[in-house]
Tab-separated table of C-alpha atoms in Angstrom:
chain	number	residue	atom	x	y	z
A	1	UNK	CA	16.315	0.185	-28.248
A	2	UNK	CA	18.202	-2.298	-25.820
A	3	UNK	CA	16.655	-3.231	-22.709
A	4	UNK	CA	19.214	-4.942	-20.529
A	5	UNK	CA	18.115	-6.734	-17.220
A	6	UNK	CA	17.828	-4.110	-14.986
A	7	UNK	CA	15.669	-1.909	-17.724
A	8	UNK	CA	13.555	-4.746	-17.897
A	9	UNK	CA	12.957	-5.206	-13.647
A	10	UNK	CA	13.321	-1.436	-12.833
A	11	UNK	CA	11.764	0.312	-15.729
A	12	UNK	CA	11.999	3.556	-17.536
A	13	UNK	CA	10.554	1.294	-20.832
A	14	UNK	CA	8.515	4.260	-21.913
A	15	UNK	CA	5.885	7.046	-20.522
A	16	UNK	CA	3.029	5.522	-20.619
A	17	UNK	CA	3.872	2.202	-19.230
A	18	UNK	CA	7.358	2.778	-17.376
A	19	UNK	CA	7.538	-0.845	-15.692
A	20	UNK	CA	6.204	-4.041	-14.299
A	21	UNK	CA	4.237	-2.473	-11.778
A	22	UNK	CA	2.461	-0.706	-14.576
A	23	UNK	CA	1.406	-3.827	-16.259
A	24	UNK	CA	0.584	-4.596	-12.831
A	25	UNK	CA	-2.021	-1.414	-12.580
A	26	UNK	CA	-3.479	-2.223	-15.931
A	27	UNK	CA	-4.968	-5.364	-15.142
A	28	UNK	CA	-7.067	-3.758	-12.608
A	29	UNK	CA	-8.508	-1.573	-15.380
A	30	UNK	CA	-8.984	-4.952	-17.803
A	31	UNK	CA	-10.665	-6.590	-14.861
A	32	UNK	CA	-12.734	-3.698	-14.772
A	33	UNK	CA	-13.471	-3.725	-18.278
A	34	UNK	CA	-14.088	-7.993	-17.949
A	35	UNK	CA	-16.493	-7.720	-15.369
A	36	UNK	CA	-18.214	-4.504	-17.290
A	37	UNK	CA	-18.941	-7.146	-19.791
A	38	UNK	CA	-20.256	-9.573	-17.332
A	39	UNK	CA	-22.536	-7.067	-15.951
A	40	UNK	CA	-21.398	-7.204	-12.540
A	41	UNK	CA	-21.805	-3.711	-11.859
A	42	UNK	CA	-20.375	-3.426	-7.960
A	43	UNK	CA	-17.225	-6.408	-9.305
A	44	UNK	CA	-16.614	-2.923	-12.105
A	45	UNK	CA	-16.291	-0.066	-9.047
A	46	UNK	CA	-14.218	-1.833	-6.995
A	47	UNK	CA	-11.676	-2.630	-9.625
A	48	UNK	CA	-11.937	0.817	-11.215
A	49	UNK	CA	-11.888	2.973	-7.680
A	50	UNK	CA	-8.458	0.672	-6.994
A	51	UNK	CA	-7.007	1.626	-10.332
A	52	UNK	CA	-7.750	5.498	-9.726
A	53	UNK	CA	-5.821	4.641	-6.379
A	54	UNK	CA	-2.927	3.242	-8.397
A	55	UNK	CA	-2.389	6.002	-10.876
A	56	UNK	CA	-2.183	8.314	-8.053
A	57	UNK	CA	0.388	5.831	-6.160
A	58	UNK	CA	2.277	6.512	-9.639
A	59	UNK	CA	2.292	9.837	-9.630
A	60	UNK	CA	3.181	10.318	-6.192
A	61	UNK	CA	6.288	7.785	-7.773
A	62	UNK	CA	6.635	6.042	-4.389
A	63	UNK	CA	9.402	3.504	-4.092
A	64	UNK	CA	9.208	0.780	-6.390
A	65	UNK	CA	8.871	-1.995	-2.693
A	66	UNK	CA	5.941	0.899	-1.667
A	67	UNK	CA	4.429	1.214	-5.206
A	68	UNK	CA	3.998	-2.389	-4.932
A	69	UNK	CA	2.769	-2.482	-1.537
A	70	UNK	CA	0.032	-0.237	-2.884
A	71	UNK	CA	-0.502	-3.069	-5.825
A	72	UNK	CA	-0.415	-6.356	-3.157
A	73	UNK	CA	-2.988	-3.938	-0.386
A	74	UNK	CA	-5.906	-3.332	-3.141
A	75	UNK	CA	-5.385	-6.841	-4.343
A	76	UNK	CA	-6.547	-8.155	-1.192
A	77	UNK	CA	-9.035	-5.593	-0.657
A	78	UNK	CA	-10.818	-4.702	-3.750
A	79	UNK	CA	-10.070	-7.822	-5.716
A	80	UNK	CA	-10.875	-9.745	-2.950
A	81	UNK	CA	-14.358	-7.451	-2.904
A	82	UNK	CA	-15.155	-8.111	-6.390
A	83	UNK	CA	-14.217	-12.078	-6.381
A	84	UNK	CA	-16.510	-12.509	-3.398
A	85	UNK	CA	-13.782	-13.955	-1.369
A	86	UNK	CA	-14.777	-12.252	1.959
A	87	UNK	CA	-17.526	-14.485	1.746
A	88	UNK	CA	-16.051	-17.630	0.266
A	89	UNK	CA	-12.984	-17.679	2.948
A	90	UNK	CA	-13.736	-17.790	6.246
A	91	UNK	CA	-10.186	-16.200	7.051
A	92	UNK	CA	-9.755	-13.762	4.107
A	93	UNK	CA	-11.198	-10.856	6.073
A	94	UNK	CA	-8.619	-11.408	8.907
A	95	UNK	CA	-5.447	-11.845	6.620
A	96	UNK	CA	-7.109	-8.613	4.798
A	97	UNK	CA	-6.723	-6.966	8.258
A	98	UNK	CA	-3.214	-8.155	9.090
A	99	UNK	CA	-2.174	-7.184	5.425
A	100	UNK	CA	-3.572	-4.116	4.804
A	101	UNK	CA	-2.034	-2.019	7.984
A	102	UNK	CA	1.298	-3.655	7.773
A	103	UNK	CA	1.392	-2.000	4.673
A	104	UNK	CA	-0.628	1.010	4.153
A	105	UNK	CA	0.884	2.311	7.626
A	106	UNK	CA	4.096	2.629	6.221
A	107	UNK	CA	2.748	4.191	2.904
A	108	UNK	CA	1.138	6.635	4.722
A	109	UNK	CA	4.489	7.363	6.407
A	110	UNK	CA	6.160	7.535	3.412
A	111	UNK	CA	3.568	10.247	1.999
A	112	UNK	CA	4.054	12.390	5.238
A	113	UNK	CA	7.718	12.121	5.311
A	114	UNK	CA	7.585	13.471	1.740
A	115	UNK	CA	5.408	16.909	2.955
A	116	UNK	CA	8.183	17.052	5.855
A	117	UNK	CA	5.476	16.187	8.418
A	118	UNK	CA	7.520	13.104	9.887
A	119	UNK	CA	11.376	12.764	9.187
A	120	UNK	CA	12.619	11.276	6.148
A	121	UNK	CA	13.579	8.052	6.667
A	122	UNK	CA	17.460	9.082	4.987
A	123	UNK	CA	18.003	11.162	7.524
A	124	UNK	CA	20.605	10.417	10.547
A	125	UNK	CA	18.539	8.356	13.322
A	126	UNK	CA	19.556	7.510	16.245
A	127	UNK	CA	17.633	5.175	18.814
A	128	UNK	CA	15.288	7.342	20.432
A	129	UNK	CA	14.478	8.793	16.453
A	130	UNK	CA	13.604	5.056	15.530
A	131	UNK	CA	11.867	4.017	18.692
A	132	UNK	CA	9.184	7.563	17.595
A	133	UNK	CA	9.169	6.147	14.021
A	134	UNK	CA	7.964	2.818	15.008
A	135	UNK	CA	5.162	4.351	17.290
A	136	UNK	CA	3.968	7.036	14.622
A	137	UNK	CA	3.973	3.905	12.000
A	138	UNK	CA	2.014	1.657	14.348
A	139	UNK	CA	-0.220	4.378	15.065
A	140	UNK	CA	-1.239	5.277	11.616
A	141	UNK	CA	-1.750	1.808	11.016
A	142	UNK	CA	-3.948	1.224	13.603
A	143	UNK	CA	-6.043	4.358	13.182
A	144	UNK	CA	-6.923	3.409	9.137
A	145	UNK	CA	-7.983	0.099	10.956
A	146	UNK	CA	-10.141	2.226	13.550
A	147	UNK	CA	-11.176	4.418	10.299
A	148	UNK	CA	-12.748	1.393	8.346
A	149	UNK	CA	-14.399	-0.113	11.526
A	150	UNK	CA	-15.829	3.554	11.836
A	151	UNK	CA	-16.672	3.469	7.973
A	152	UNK	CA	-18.280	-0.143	8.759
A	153	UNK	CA	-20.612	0.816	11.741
A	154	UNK	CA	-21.621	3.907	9.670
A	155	UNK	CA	-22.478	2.169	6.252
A	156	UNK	CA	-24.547	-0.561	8.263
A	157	UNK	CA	-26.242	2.120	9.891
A	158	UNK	CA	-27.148	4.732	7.076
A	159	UNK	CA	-27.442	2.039	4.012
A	160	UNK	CA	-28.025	-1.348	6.097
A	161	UNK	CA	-25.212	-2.978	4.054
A	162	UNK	CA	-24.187	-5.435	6.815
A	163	UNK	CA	-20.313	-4.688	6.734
A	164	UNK	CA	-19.806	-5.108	10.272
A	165	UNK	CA	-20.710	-8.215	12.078
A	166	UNK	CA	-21.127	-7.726	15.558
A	167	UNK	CA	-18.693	-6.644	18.443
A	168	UNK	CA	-16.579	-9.990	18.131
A	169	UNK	CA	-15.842	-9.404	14.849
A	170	UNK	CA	-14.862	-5.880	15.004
A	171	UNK	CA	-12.389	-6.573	18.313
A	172	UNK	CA	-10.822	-9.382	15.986
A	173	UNK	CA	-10.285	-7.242	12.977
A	174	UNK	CA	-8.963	-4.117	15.341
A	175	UNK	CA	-5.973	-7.014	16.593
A	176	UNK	CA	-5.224	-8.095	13.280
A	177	UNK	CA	-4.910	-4.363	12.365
A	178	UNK	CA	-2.685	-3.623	15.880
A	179	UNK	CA	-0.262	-6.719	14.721
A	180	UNK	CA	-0.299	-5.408	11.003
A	181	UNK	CA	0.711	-2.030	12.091
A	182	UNK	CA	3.014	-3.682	14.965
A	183	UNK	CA	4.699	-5.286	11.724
A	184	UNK	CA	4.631	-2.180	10.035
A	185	UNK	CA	6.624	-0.337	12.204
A	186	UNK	CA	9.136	-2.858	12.496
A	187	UNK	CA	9.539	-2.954	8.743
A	188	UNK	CA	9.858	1.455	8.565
A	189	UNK	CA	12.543	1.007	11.095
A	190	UNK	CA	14.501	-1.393	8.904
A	191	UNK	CA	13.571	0.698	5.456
A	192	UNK	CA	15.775	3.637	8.032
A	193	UNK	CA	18.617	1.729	9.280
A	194	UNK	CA	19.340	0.693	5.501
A	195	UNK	CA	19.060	4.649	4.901
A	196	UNK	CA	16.529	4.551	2.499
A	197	UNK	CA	14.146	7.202	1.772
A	198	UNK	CA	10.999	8.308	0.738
A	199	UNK	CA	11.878	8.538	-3.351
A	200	UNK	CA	14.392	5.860	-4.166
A	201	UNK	CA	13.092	6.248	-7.752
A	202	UNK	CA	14.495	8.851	-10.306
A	203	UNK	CA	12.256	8.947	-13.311
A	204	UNK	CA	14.201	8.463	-16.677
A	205	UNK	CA	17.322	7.747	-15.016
A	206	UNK	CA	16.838	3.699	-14.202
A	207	UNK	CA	18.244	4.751	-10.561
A	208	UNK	CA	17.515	5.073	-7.194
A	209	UNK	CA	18.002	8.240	-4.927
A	210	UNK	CA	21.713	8.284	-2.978
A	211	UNK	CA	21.420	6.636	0.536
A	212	UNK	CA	22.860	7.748	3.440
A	213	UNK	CA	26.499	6.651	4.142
């Protein structure tokens, strides 16, 4: 079998693993495996619940720049978790914050434009269209922000894990999340005005879906 550049980048290589990004999802599961071995038994869920995440971010066969997203997101946030980095960087948890939202907002976008809850971004736009994109983006962001702060209060409160650390913290993290998701939108708009859509990946063809004109 040939593989040519583009076979190579894009994928299509086989069923099992179809690309890069699916190298990229198996060394969450050998980290997994790695830290098994070590014994570090929290290190071993984090990395296997962000795996599980991934092989549902391949079946849902987001666009490769989303699929990734997915990828760079539980890097920060569950490989951060098991390397103890929250802790060891002063800053980590705010980039985490910035990070996260910019990216998972548009995922989430992404996933509802492909029930038809929100429009596909494909579809003719015009200004007013965007300017509702970029709010609905920005909102979803900024509600999976709210979400984990709610998560954090709760966990502190029922299993006194210390997530949360005070008032001051939790404002900073909610901004963070607000200019992630601010970010967020910006980016959906430009994934529209390019025409691109929710798919943009054909399995077994090494293509992308038709954009608009």
């Amino acid at each position: 079998m040939t593989i040519d550049t583009r076979k190579l980048v894009m994928g299509d290589w086989s069923r099992i693993v179809r690309d890069p990004l699916d190298v990229l999802r198996l060394v969450f599961a050998a980290g997994a495996v790695g830290f098994a071995a070590a014994g570090d038994v929290a290190a071993t869920f984090n990395l296997l619940l962000a795996f599980a995440v991934l092989v549902a971010a391949r079946i849902a066969n987001l666009p490769r720049l989303y699929d990734l997203a997915v990828i760079v997101a539980l890097v920060f946030t569950q490989g951060g978790e098991a390397l103890n980095l929250y802790d060891a960087i002063a800053w980590y948890d705010r980039v985490v914050h910035f990070v996260v939202p910019l990216l998972v907002s548009q995922i989430i976008y992404l996933c509802l434009a492909r029930i038809e809850v929100m429009p596909d971004p494909s579809q003719e736009t015009l200004p007013r269209h965007e300017a509702g994109m970029f709010v609905a983006v920005f909102a979803l962001g900024l509600a999976a922000g709210a979400l984990w702060e709610i998560f954090e209060w709760s966990s502190d409160g029922l299993f006194g894990s210390a997530l949360s650390e005070g008032n001051t913290d939790t404002v900073g993290d909610l901004i963070a999340d607000a200019c992630g998701s601010l970010a967020g939108g910006a980016l959906m708009v430009l994934w529209a005005k390019r025409g691109w859509g929710s798919v943009r990946r054909i399995p077994g063809e090494n293509r992308r879906e038709d954009t608009r004109a």
